[in-house]
CSV table of C-alpha atoms in Angstrom, one decimal:
chain,number,residue,atom,x,y,z
A,33,MET,CA,-3.0,24.7,-17.2
A,34,ARG,CA,0.7,25.6,-16.7
A,35,GLU,CA,2.6,26.0,-19.9
A,36,GLY,CA,4.6,22.9,-20.9
A,37,ILE,CA,3.0,20.6,-18.4
A,38,ASP,CA,0.3,18.2,-19.5
A,39,ARG,CA,-2.8,17.6,-17.4
A,40,ILE,CA,-4.5,14.4,-16.4
A,41,GLY,CA,-8.1,14.2,-15.3
A,42,ILE,CA,-8.7,12.3,-12.0
A,43,GLY,CA,-11.8,10.3,-11.3
A,44,MET,CA,-11.9,9.0,-7.7
A,45,LEU,CA,-14.2,6.3,-6.3
A,46,GLY,CA,-14.5,6.7,-2.5
A,47,TYR,CA,-14.3,9.8,-0.4
A,48,ALA,CA,-13.6,8.9,3.3
A,49,PHE,CA,-10.3,8.1,4.9
A,50,MET,CA,-8.4,7.1,1.8
A,51,GLY,CA,-10.2,9.7,-0.3
A,52,LYS,CA,-8.8,12.4,2.0
A,53,ALA,CA,-5.3,10.9,1.8
A,54,HIS,CA,-5.2,10.6,-2.0
A,55,SER,CA,-6.9,13.9,-2.7
A,56,ASN,CA,-4.3,15.6,-0.5
A,57,ALA,CA,-1.6,13.9,-2.5
A,58,PHE,CA,-3.0,15.0,-5.9
A,59,ARG,CA,-3.3,18.6,-4.6
A,60,LYS,CA,0.3,18.6,-3.5
A,61,ILE,CA,1.7,17.1,-6.7
A,62,GLY,CA,1.1,20.3,-8.6
A,63,TYR,CA,3.3,22.5,-6.5
A,64,LEU,CA,5.6,20.4,-4.2
A,65,THR,CA,7.0,18.0,-6.8
A,66,TRP,CA,7.9,20.8,-9.2
A,67,PRO,CA,7.7,20.4,-12.1
A,68,PRO,CA,5.1,17.6,-11.8
A,69,PRO,CA,5.3,14.8,-14.4
A,70,LEU,CA,1.6,15.5,-15.1
A,71,GLU,CA,-0.7,18.1,-13.5
A,72,PRO,CA,-3.6,16.4,-11.8
A,73,ARG,CA,-7.1,17.8,-12.5
A,74,LEU,CA,-9.7,16.7,-10.0
A,75,VAL,CA,-12.5,16.0,-12.3
A,76,ALA,CA,-15.1,13.9,-10.5
A,77,ILE,CA,-15.6,11.9,-7.3
A,78,ALA,CA,-18.1,9.1,-6.7
A,79,GLY,CA,-19.6,7.6,-3.6
A,80,ARG,CA,-22.8,5.9,-2.4
A,81,ASP,CA,-24.0,8.6,0.0
A,82,GLU,CA,-25.2,11.6,-2.0
A,83,ALA,CA,-24.8,14.2,0.8
A,84,ALA,CA,-21.4,12.9,1.9
A,85,VAL,CA,-19.9,12.7,-1.6
A,86,ALA,CA,-21.2,16.2,-2.5
A,87,GLU,CA,-19.5,17.6,0.6
A,88,ALA,CA,-16.3,15.7,-0.2
A,89,ALA,CA,-16.2,17.1,-3.7
A,90,GLU,CA,-16.4,20.6,-2.4
A,91,ARG,CA,-13.9,20.0,0.4
A,92,TYR,CA,-11.3,18.2,-1.8
A,93,GLY,CA,-11.7,20.4,-4.8
A,94,PHE,CA,-13.4,18.1,-7.4
A,95,GLU,CA,-15.3,19.7,-10.2
A,96,ARG,CA,-18.3,17.4,-9.8
A,97,TRP,CA,-19.6,14.4,-8.0
A,98,THR,CA,-21.8,11.4,-8.7
A,99,THR,CA,-23.3,8.4,-6.9
A,100,ASP,CA,-22.7,6.2,-10.0
A,101,TRP,CA,-19.1,4.9,-10.5
A,102,GLN,CA,-19.9,4.1,-14.1
A,103,ALA,CA,-20.1,7.8,-14.7
A,104,LEU,CA,-16.4,8.0,-13.9
A,105,VAL,CA,-15.6,5.2,-16.4
A,106,SER,CA,-17.6,6.9,-19.2
A,107,ASP,CA,-16.3,10.4,-18.5
A,108,PRO,CA,-14.0,11.4,-21.4
A,109,GLU,CA,-12.3,13.9,-19.1
A,110,VAL,CA,-11.1,11.2,-16.7
A,111,GLY,CA,-7.7,9.7,-17.6
A,112,LEU,CA,-6.9,8.0,-14.3
A,113,LEU,CA,-9.3,6.1,-12.1
A,114,ASP,CA,-8.3,6.1,-8.4
A,115,ASN,CA,-10.4,3.3,-6.8
A,116,LEU,CA,-10.6,3.7,-3.1
A,117,GLY,CA,-14.0,1.9,-2.7
A,118,PRO,CA,-14.8,-1.0,-0.4
A,119,ASN,CA,-13.0,-4.2,-1.4
A,120,ALA,CA,-16.2,-5.6,-3.1
A,121,LEU,CA,-16.0,-2.6,-5.5
A,122,HIS,CA,-12.4,-3.1,-6.5
A,123,ALA,CA,-12.9,-5.5,-9.4
A,124,ALA,CA,-15.8,-4.1,-11.6
A,125,PRO,CA,-14.9,-0.4,-11.7
A,126,THR,CA,-11.1,-1.0,-12.1
A,127,ILE,CA,-11.6,-3.5,-14.9
A,128,ALA,CA,-14.2,-1.3,-16.7
A,129,ALA,CA,-12.0,1.8,-16.4
A,130,ALA,CA,-8.9,0.0,-17.8
A,131,GLU,CA,-11.0,-1.5,-20.7
A,132,ALA,CA,-12.2,2.1,-21.4
A,133,GLY,CA,-8.5,3.1,-21.8
A,134,LYS,CA,-8.0,4.8,-18.4
A,135,HIS,CA,-5.0,4.2,-16.2
A,136,VAL,CA,-5.9,2.8,-12.8
A,137,VAL,CA,-4.7,2.7,-9.2
A,138,CYS,CA,-6.6,0.5,-6.8
A,139,GLU,CA,-6.3,0.3,-3.0
A,140,LYS,CA,-5.2,-2.9,-1.4
A,141,PRO,CA,-6.1,-5.6,-1.1
A,142,LEU,CA,-6.5,-5.8,-4.9
A,143,GLY,CA,-9.4,-8.3,-4.6
A,144,ARG,CA,-11.2,-10.1,-1.8
A,145,ASP,CA,-9.3,-13.3,-2.6
A,146,ALA,CA,-6.7,-14.5,-5.0
A,147,ASP,CA,-9.2,-15.5,-7.7
A,148,GLU,CA,-10.7,-12.1,-7.8
A,149,SER,CA,-7.2,-10.4,-7.7
A,150,PHE,CA,-6.0,-12.6,-10.5
A,151,GLU,CA,-9.0,-11.7,-12.6
A,152,ILE,CA,-8.4,-8.0,-12.1
A,153,TRP,CA,-4.7,-8.3,-12.9
A,154,SER,CA,-5.2,-10.5,-16.0
A,155,ARG,CA,-7.9,-8.4,-17.5
A,156,VAL,CA,-6.3,-5.0,-16.8
A,157,ALA,CA,-2.9,-6.2,-18.1
A,158,THR,CA,-4.3,-6.9,-21.6
A,159,THR,CA,-5.4,-3.3,-22.0
A,160,GLY,CA,-1.9,-1.8,-21.8
A,161,VAL,CA,-2.8,0.9,-19.3
A,162,GLN,CA,-0.6,1.7,-16.4
A,163,HIS,CA,-1.8,0.0,-13.2
A,164,MET,CA,-0.7,0.2,-9.6
A,165,CYS,CA,-1.9,-1.4,-6.4
A,166,ALA,CA,-1.7,1.1,-3.6
A,167,PHE,CA,0.8,-0.4,-1.1
A,168,ASN,CA,1.9,3.0,0.0
A,169,TYR,CA,4.5,1.8,2.6
A,170,ARG,CA,6.8,1.1,-0.3
A,171,PHE,CA,7.0,4.8,-0.6
A,172,VAL,CA,8.4,5.6,2.9
A,173,PRO,CA,11.9,6.9,2.3
A,174,ALA,CA,13.4,4.7,5.1
A,175,VAL,CA,11.8,1.6,3.5
A,176,ARG,CA,13.1,2.6,0.0
A,177,LEU,CA,16.5,3.1,1.5
A,178,ALA,CA,16.3,-0.4,3.1
A,179,ARG,CA,15.6,-1.8,-0.3
A,180,GLU,CA,18.6,0.0,-1.8
A,181,LEU,CA,20.9,-1.4,0.9
A,182,ILE,CA,19.6,-4.9,0.3
A,183,ASP,CA,20.0,-4.6,-3.5
A,184,ALA,CA,23.5,-3.4,-3.0
A,185,GLY,CA,24.4,-6.5,-1.0
A,186,GLU,CA,24.9,-4.6,2.3
A,187,LEU,CA,23.1,-7.3,4.3
A,188,GLY,CA,24.6,-10.3,2.6
A,189,GLU,CA,22.5,-13.4,2.6
A,190,LEU,CA,19.0,-12.7,4.0
A,191,ARG,CA,18.1,-15.0,6.9
A,192,HIS,CA,15.1,-13.6,8.9
A,193,PHE,CA,12.1,-11.4,8.4
A,194,ARG,CA,9.8,-10.4,11.2
A,195,GLY,CA,6.9,-8.2,10.4
A,196,ARG,CA,3.8,-7.1,12.4
A,197,TYR,CA,1.0,-4.6,11.9
A,198,LEU,CA,-0.9,-3.9,15.1
A,199,GLN,CA,-3.9,-1.7,15.7
A,200,ASP,CA,-6.5,-1.6,18.4
A,201,TRP,CA,-9.6,0.1,16.9
A,202,GLY,CA,-11.3,-3.1,16.1
A,203,ASP,CA,-11.8,-4.1,19.8
A,204,ASP,CA,-15.4,-2.8,19.8
A,205,PRO,CA,-18.2,-5.3,19.2
A,206,SER,CA,-20.6,-2.5,18.3
A,207,LEU,CA,-18.6,-1.6,15.1
A,208,ASP,CA,-20.5,-2.3,12.0
A,209,THR,CA,-18.6,-1.0,9.0
A,210,TRP,CA,-18.1,-2.8,5.7
A,211,ARG,CA,-14.7,-3.9,7.0
A,212,PHE,CA,-16.5,-6.5,9.2
A,213,HIS,CA,-18.7,-8.0,6.5
A,214,ALA,CA,-17.2,-10.9,4.6
A,215,ASP,CA,-19.0,-10.2,1.4
A,216,GLU,CA,-17.7,-6.6,1.2
A,217,ALA,CA,-14.2,-7.0,2.8
A,218,GLY,CA,-13.3,-10.6,2.0
A,219,SER,CA,-11.2,-10.8,5.2
A,220,GLY,CA,-10.5,-8.7,8.3
A,221,ALA,CA,-7.1,-7.9,9.8
A,222,LEU,CA,-5.6,-10.1,7.1
A,223,GLY,CA,-6.6,-8.1,4.1
A,224,ASP,CA,-6.6,-4.7,5.9
A,225,LEU,CA,-3.2,-4.9,7.7
A,226,GLY,CA,-1.6,-8.3,6.9
A,227,ALA,CA,-1.6,-7.6,3.2
A,228,HIS,CA,0.7,-4.7,3.9
A,229,VAL,CA,3.1,-6.9,5.8
A,230,VAL,CA,3.0,-9.5,3.0
A,231,ASP,CA,3.8,-6.9,0.4
A,232,LEU,CA,6.7,-5.4,2.4
A,233,ALA,CA,8.1,-8.9,3.0
A,234,ARG,CA,7.9,-9.6,-0.8
A,235,TYR,CA,9.3,-6.2,-1.7
A,236,LEU,CA,12.3,-6.5,0.7
A,237,VAL,CA,13.0,-10.2,0.9
A,238,GLY,CA,11.3,-11.8,-2.1
A,239,ASP,CA,8.5,-14.2,-2.9
A,240,ILE,CA,7.1,-16.4,-0.2
A,241,ALA,CA,7.2,-20.2,-0.8
A,242,SER,CA,5.2,-21.6,2.1
A,243,VAL,CA,3.2,-20.5,5.1
A,244,SER,CA,1.9,-22.1,8.4
A,245,ALA,CA,-0.7,-19.9,10.1
A,246,LEU,CA,-3.3,-19.3,12.7
A,247,VAL,CA,-6.3,-17.2,11.9
A,248,LYS,CA,-8.5,-16.1,14.8
A,249,THR,CA,-11.8,-14.3,15.4
A,250,PHE,CA,-12.2,-13.2,19.0
A,251,LEU,CA,-15.4,-11.2,19.0
A,252,PRO,CA,-18.6,-13.3,18.8
A,253,GLY,CA,-20.7,-12.8,15.7
A,254,ARG,CA,-17.9,-11.1,13.7
A,255,GLU,CA,-17.8,-12.4,10.1
A,256,VAL,CA,-14.0,-11.8,9.5
A,257,ASP,CA,-10.8,-12.5,11.2
A,258,ASP,CA,-9.5,-10.3,14.1
A,259,ALA,CA,-5.9,-11.5,14.0
A,260,ILE,CA,-3.5,-13.7,12.1
A,261,GLU,CA,-0.1,-15.2,12.9
A,262,ALA,CA,2.0,-16.9,10.2
A,263,ALA,CA,5.4,-18.5,9.9
A,264,VAL,CA,6.8,-18.2,6.4
A,265,GLU,CA,9.6,-19.5,4.2
A,266,PHE,CA,10.9,-17.4,1.3
A,267,GLU,CA,11.9,-18.7,-2.1
A,268,GLY,CA,15.4,-17.4,-1.4
A,269,GLY,CA,15.7,-19.5,1.8
A,270,ALA,CA,15.0,-16.9,4.5
A,271,VAL,CA,12.4,-17.6,7.2
A,272,GLY,CA,10.1,-15.2,8.9
A,273,THR,CA,6.9,-14.3,10.7
A,274,ILE,CA,3.9,-12.2,9.8
A,275,GLU,CA,1.4,-10.9,12.3
A,276,ALA,CA,-1.6,-8.6,12.0
A,277,THR,CA,-4.4,-7.7,14.4
A,278,ARG,CA,-6.9,-5.0,15.0
A,279,LEU,CA,-7.2,-5.9,18.7
A,280,ALA,CA,-3.7,-5.0,20.1
A,281,LEU,CA,-4.8,-2.5,22.9
A,282,GLY,CA,-2.5,0.5,23.0
A,283,ARG,CA,-1.1,0.0,19.5
A,284,ARG,CA,-2.7,2.7,17.4
A,285,ASN,CA,-0.8,2.1,14.1
A,286,ALA,CA,2.3,0.0,14.7
A,287,PHE,CA,3.8,-1.4,11.5
A,288,GLN,CA,7.1,-2.8,12.5
A,289,TRP,CA,9.6,-5.1,10.7
A,290,GLU,CA,13.1,-6.4,11.1
A,291,ILE,CA,15.5,-8.1,8.6
A,292,ASN,CA,18.6,-10.0,9.7
A,293,GLY,CA,21.2,-10.8,7.1
A,294,GLN,CA,24.6,-12.4,7.1
A,295,LYS,CA,26.4,-9.0,7.4
A,296,ALA,CA,23.9,-6.6,8.7
A,297,SER,CA,20.4,-6.1,10.1
A,298,LEU,CA,17.7,-3.5,9.5
A,299,ALA,CA,14.7,-2.5,11.6
A,300,PHE,CA,11.8,-0.1,11.1
A,301,ASP,CA,8.9,1.2,13.1
A,302,MET,CA,6.3,3.3,11.2
A,303,GLU,CA,5.5,5.3,14.3
A,304,ARG,CA,9.1,6.6,13.8
A,305,LEU,CA,8.6,6.9,10.1
A,306,ASN,CA,11.8,8.9,9.3
A,307,GLU,CA,14.2,6.5,11.0
A,308,LEU,CA,15.9,3.3,9.9
A,309,GLN,CA,17.7,1.2,12.5
A,310,VAL,CA,21.0,-0.3,11.1
A,311,PHE,CA,23.4,-2.8,12.6
A,312,ARG,CA,26.6,-3.9,10.8
A,313,ALA,CA,28.4,-7.0,11.9
A,314,ASP,CA,31.8,-5.5,11.0
A,315,GLY,CA,31.3,-2.6,13.4
A,316,ASP,CA,31.6,-2.3,17.2
A,317,ARG,CA,29.0,-4.9,18.4
A,318,ALA,CA,28.7,-3.2,21.8
A,319,ARG,CA,27.2,-0.1,20.1
A,320,GLY,CA,24.2,-2.1,18.8
A,321,PHE,CA,21.8,-0.7,16.2
A,322,LYS,CA,22.5,2.8,14.8
A,323,THR,CA,19.6,5.2,14.2
A,324,VAL,CA,19.7,6.7,10.8
A,325,LEU,CA,17.5,9.7,10.2
A,326,VAL,CA,16.4,9.4,6.6
A,327,SER,CA,16.0,13.0,5.7
A,328,GLU,CA,19.1,13.8,3.6
A,329,ALA,CA,18.8,15.5,0.3
A,330,ASP,CA,20.3,12.5,-1.6
A,331,GLN,CA,17.9,10.0,0.0
A,332,PRO,CA,14.7,8.7,-1.6
A,333,TRP,CA,12.2,11.4,-2.5
A,334,TRP,CA,13.8,14.1,-0.4
A,335,GLU,CA,14.2,16.3,-3.4
A,336,PHE,CA,10.5,17.2,-2.9
A,337,TRP,CA,10.8,18.2,0.8
A,338,TRP,CA,12.7,20.2,3.4
A,339,PRO,CA,16.3,20.6,4.7
A,340,PRO,CA,17.8,17.6,6.5
A,341,GLY,CA,16.2,16.8,9.8
A,342,HIS,CA,12.9,18.5,8.9
A,343,ILE,CA,10.9,15.3,9.0
A,344,ILE,CA,7.8,14.3,6.9
A,345,GLY,CA,4.7,12.3,7.8
A,346,TRP,CA,2.5,9.5,6.8
A,347,GLY,CA,0.5,11.5,4.3
A,348,GLU,CA,3.6,12.2,2.2
A,349,THR,CA,3.9,8.5,1.3
A,350,PHE,CA,0.9,9.0,-1.0
A,351,VAL,CA,2.6,12.0,-2.7
A,352,HIS,CA,5.5,9.8,-3.5
A,353,GLU,CA,3.2,7.0,-4.7
A,354,ILE,CA,1.1,9.2,-6.9
A,355,HIS,CA,4.1,11.0,-8.3
A,356,HIS,CA,5.7,7.6,-9.2
A,357,LEU,CA,2.5,6.5,-11.1
A,358,LEU,CA,2.1,9.8,-12.9
A,359,SER,CA,5.8,9.6,-14.0
A,360,ALA,CA,5.2,6.1,-15.3
A,361,ILE,CA,2.2,7.4,-17.3
A,362,ALA,CA,4.0,10.5,-18.6
A,363,ASP,CA,7.1,8.6,-19.6
A,364,ASP,CA,5.6,5.3,-20.5
A,365,GLY,CA,7.8,3.8,-17.8
A,366,ASP,CA,7.5,1.0,-15.4
A,367,VAL,CA,5.5,1.0,-12.2
A,368,ALA,CA,7.6,-2.0,-10.9
A,369,PRO,CA,9.8,-2.6,-9.0
A,370,VAL,CA,9.4,0.5,-6.9
A,371,GLY,CA,5.7,0.5,-7.0
A,372,ALA,CA,3.4,-2.5,-6.7
A,373,THR,CA,1.7,-3.6,-9.9
A,374,PHE,CA,-1.5,-5.6,-10.1
A,375,GLU,CA,0.6,-8.7,-10.3
A,376,ASP,CA,2.1,-7.7,-6.9
A,377,GLY,CA,-1.4,-7.3,-5.6
A,378,TYR,CA,-2.4,-10.7,-6.9
A,379,ARG,CA,0.7,-12.4,-5.4
A,380,ALA,CA,0.0,-10.8,-2.0
A,381,ALA,CA,-3.5,-12.1,-2.2
A,382,GLU,CA,-2.2,-15.6,-3.0
A,383,VAL,CA,-0.2,-15.5,0.2
A,384,CYS,CA,-3.2,-14.3,2.2
A,385,ASP,CA,-5.3,-17.1,0.8
A,386,ALA,CA,-2.7,-19.6,1.8
A,387,ILE,CA,-2.7,-18.1,5.3
A,388,VAL,CA,-6.5,-18.7,5.4
A,389,ARG,CA,-6.2,-22.3,4.2
A,390,SER,CA,-3.4,-23.1,6.7
A,391,GLY,CA,-5.5,-21.6,9.5
A,392,GLN,CA,-8.5,-23.8,8.5
A,393,THR,CA,-6.5,-27.1,8.0
A,394,GLY,CA,-3.6,-26.7,10.4
A,395,SER,CA,-1.3,-27.8,7.7
A,396,ARG,CA,1.7,-26.0,6.0
A,397,GLU,CA,0.6,-24.5,2.7
A,398,GLN,CA,2.9,-24.4,-0.3
A,399,LEU,CA,2.5,-21.3,-2.6
A,400,SER,CA,1.9,-21.6,-6.3
A,401,TYR,CA,1.6,-18.4,-8.4
A,402,ARG,CA,-0.4,-18.1,-11.6
A,403,THR,CA,0.9,-16.3,-14.7
A,404,ILE,CA,-0.8,-14.7,-17.7
């Protein structure tokens, strides 16, 4: 342990795609965000496949592994549970860890539906531990800069939001992962991709008041949705659209959004992660949108990285996210509003449930949010 820097033991549930991303972030925290708020110690990792989780422990640098998530909860050396398991395993381990006094971060969607998400939030909130729902796109520097411009009034009255998250990997009827089973995933493209769009809409524009939606499953026999389309109205008066699909051929990982305000507009494409498109009404309209390369030393999170113009990638969003949570733990600070709390995870789930209801009934659904 480095002198003067406290350590925190990490217990991780899940080892595949997100396990790799989060482990990479924890490893980088200790030397790139110098000095780190806390030094992560990779104590234990859990997963259902004994051979696979043992290999992951060796590869990522965890001291030990287990096939029983309850061992992470009972381990006195674990101070933070990082829950990256299938959606059906978000509730029980996260709640148990918090009630055992461990801080918790849980992948999105927080729960398989709003009821489960509300239970997770309400039970964890009573424990007093720090909690964060892992909506990592809040931690893209360009997205954070957009939030700062909006908060500063640079856009004026917000009028329109258009967000879409398009992938194509789901267009294969032979796929049979947990993501296509309703009991394990809860939903398909909606919870996997649409939840990200909902959270970014809430983060940048505000809470959603009503939705009118279409929910579609194209592949026969599939238990979950393949695509969703929704028109939304925000509590502040803006209107918008939300789209998510895993069947958009040619779109590998296209998360794109645009906001139009009274005085300016912003646009973002995650496949050009370091750029923010800005248009100001008081400028020369013939010039259109201006491309801002978000890599300056005084822009969000760039104190951790390279000289201006030396861009970063998708994996670095998790470094920012984990650093933010560790700072909140070390300083007894707030996860919100920069990070998503479990309340944010619950509210996103409430919007997703309304999209499902609207798709089933064909009616416009008004949102009502619970409190604790």
